[in-house]
Coordinates of C-alpha atoms in Angstrom, one line a residue:
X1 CA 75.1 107.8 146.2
X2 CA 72.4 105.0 145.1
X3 CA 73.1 101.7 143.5
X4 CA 71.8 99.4 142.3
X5 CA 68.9 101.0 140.9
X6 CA 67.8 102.8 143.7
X7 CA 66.3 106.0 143.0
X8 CA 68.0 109.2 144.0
X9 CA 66.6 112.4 144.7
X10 CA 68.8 115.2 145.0
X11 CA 68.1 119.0 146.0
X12 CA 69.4 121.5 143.6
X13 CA 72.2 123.1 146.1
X14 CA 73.7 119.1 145.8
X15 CA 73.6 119.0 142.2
X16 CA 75.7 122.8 141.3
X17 CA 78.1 120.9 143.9
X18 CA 78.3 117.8 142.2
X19 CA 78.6 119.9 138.8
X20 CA 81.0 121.6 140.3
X21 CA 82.6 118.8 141.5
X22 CA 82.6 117.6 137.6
X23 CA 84.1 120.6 136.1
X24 CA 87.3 120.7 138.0
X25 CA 87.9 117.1 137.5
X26 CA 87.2 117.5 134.0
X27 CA 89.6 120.2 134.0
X28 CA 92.6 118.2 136.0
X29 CA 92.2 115.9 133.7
X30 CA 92.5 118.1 130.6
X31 CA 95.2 120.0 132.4
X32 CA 97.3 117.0 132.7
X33 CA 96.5 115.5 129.0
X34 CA 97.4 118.9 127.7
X35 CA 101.0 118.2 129.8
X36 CA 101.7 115.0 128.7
X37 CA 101.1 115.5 125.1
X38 CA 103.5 118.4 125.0
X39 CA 106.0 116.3 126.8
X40 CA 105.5 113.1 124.7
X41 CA 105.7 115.6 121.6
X42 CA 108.8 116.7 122.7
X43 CA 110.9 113.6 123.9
X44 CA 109.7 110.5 121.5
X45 CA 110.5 110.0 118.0
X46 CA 109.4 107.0 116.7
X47 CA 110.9 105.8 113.4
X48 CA 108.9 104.2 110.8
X49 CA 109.7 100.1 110.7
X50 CA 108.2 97.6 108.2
X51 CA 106.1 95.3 110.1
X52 CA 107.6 92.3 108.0
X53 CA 110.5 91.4 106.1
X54 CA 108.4 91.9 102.4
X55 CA 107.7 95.4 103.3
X56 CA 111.4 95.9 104.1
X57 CA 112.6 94.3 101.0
X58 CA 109.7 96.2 98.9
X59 CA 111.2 99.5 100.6
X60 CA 115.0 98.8 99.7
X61 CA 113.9 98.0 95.8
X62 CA 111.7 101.2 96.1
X63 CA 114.7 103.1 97.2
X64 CA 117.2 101.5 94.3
X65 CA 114.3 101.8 91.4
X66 CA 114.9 106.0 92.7
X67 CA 118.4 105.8 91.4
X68 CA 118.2 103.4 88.4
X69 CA 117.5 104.7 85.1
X70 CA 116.0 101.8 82.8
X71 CA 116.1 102.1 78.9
X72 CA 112.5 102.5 78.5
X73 CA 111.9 106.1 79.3
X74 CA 109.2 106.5 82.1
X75 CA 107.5 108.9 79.4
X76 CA 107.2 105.8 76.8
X77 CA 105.3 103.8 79.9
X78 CA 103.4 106.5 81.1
X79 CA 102.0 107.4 77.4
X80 CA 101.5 103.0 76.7
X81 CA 99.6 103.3 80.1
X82 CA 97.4 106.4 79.8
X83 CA 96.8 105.2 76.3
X84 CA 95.8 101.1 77.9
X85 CA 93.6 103.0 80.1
X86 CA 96.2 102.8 83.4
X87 CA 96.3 106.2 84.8
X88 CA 99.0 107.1 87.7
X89 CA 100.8 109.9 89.8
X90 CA 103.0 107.7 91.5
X91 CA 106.2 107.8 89.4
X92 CA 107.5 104.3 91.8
X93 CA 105.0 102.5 89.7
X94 CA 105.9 104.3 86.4
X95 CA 109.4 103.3 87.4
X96 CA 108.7 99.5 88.5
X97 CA 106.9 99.0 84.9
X98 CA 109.6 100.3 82.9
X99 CA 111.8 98.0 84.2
X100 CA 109.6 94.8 84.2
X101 CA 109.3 95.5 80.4
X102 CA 112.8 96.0 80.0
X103 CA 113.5 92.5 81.9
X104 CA 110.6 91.4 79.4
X105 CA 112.6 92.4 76.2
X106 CA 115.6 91.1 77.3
X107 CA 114.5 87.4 78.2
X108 CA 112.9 87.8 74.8
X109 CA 116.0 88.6 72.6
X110 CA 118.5 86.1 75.0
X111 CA 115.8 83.9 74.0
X112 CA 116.3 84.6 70.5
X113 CA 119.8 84.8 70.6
X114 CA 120.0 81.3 72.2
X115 CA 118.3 80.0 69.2
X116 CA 119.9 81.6 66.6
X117 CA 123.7 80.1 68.1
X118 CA 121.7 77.1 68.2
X119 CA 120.4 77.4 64.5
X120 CA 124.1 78.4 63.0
X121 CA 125.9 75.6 65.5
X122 CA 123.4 72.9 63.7
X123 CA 124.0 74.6 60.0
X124 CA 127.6 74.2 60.3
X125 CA 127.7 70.5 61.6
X126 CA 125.3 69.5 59.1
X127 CA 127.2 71.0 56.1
X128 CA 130.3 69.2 56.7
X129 CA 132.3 71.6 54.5
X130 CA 134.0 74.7 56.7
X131 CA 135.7 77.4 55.1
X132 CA 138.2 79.3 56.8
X133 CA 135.7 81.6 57.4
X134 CA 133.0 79.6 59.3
X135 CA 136.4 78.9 61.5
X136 CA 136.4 82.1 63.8
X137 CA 136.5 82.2 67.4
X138 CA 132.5 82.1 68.8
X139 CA 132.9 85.4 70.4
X140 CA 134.6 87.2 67.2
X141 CA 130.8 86.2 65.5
X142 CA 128.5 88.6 65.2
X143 CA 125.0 87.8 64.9
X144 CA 122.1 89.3 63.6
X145 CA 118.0 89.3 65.1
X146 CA 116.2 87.0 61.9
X147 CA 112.2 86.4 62.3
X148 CA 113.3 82.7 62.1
X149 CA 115.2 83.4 66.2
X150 CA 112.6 85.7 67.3
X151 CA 109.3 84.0 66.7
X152 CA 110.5 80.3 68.8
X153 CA 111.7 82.7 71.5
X154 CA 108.3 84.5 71.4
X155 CA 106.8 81.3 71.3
X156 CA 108.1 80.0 74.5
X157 CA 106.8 83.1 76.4
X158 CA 103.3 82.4 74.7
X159 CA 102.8 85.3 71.9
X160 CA 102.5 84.0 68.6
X161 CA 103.7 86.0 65.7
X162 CA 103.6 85.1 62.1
X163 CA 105.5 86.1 59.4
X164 CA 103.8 88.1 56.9
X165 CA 103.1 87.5 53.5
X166 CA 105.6 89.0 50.6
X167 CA 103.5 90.1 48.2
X168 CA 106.4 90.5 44.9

């Protein structure tokens, strides 16, 4: 063999050997990949792990959102989204939007609710007259959404909303 950039001349009965040589080397080698891979196929099974503890927690709520039905249908978000332009197969994400609006619309109307306690606690302090009446137990009250609860509540999570005009 040459090295080092020596020349080599070979005659043509040395090269078919060397070729020769090549082939069966080339088929050892293929013969024993071909014998491993059927043996690794057959004896490892690797199970799929999250290479951090977000994609672990992102899989679990994956997994939970499969089982939880939110009170915005997924139809309702699919149609808002196809109709804002968002189109999607994946129902996860469907799923993951219905249920960051619902958590939307429920901050909202605590919000307002919070307010309106708020708003009736000050009324009755400030009228310094109770009835019988305005005397109940807190949790016997029932209270109703006004525009007056709703638009501070909006407010504080940045949508303005006005009131519109009555026209008698």
């Amino acid at each position: 063999m040459a090295s080092d950039g020596e020349d080599m001349v070979l005659t043509s009965t040395e090269s078919e050997v060397s070729a020769a040589e090549t082939d069966t080397e080339s088929k050892d080698f293929d013969a024993h990949l071909s014998a491993s891979d059927t043996e690794e196929e057959e004896t490892v099974e690797v199970e799929a792990v999250p290479t951090s503890a977000e994609d672990a927690d992102m899989e679990e709520l994956l997994k939970q959102l499969e089982d939880y039905t939110p009170t915005m249908p997924d139809a309702l978000t699919l149609h808002i989204l196809k109709s804002s332009g968002f189109n999607t197969v994946d129902p996860r994400i469907v799923r993951l939007i219905s249920v960051s609006a619902q958590k939307f619309i429920a901050d909202i109307t605590n919000d307002a609710l919070q307010h309106c306690k708020t708003r009736t606690t000050n009324i009755q302090h400030s009228s310094g007259h109770s009835s019988s009446k305005d005397k109940k137990n807190p949790k016997d009250r029932k209270y109703t959404l006004a525009m007056e609860d709703l638009v501070p509540a909006l407010a504080d999570h940045g949508i303005t909303m006005r009131k519109p005009q009555y026209f008698v």
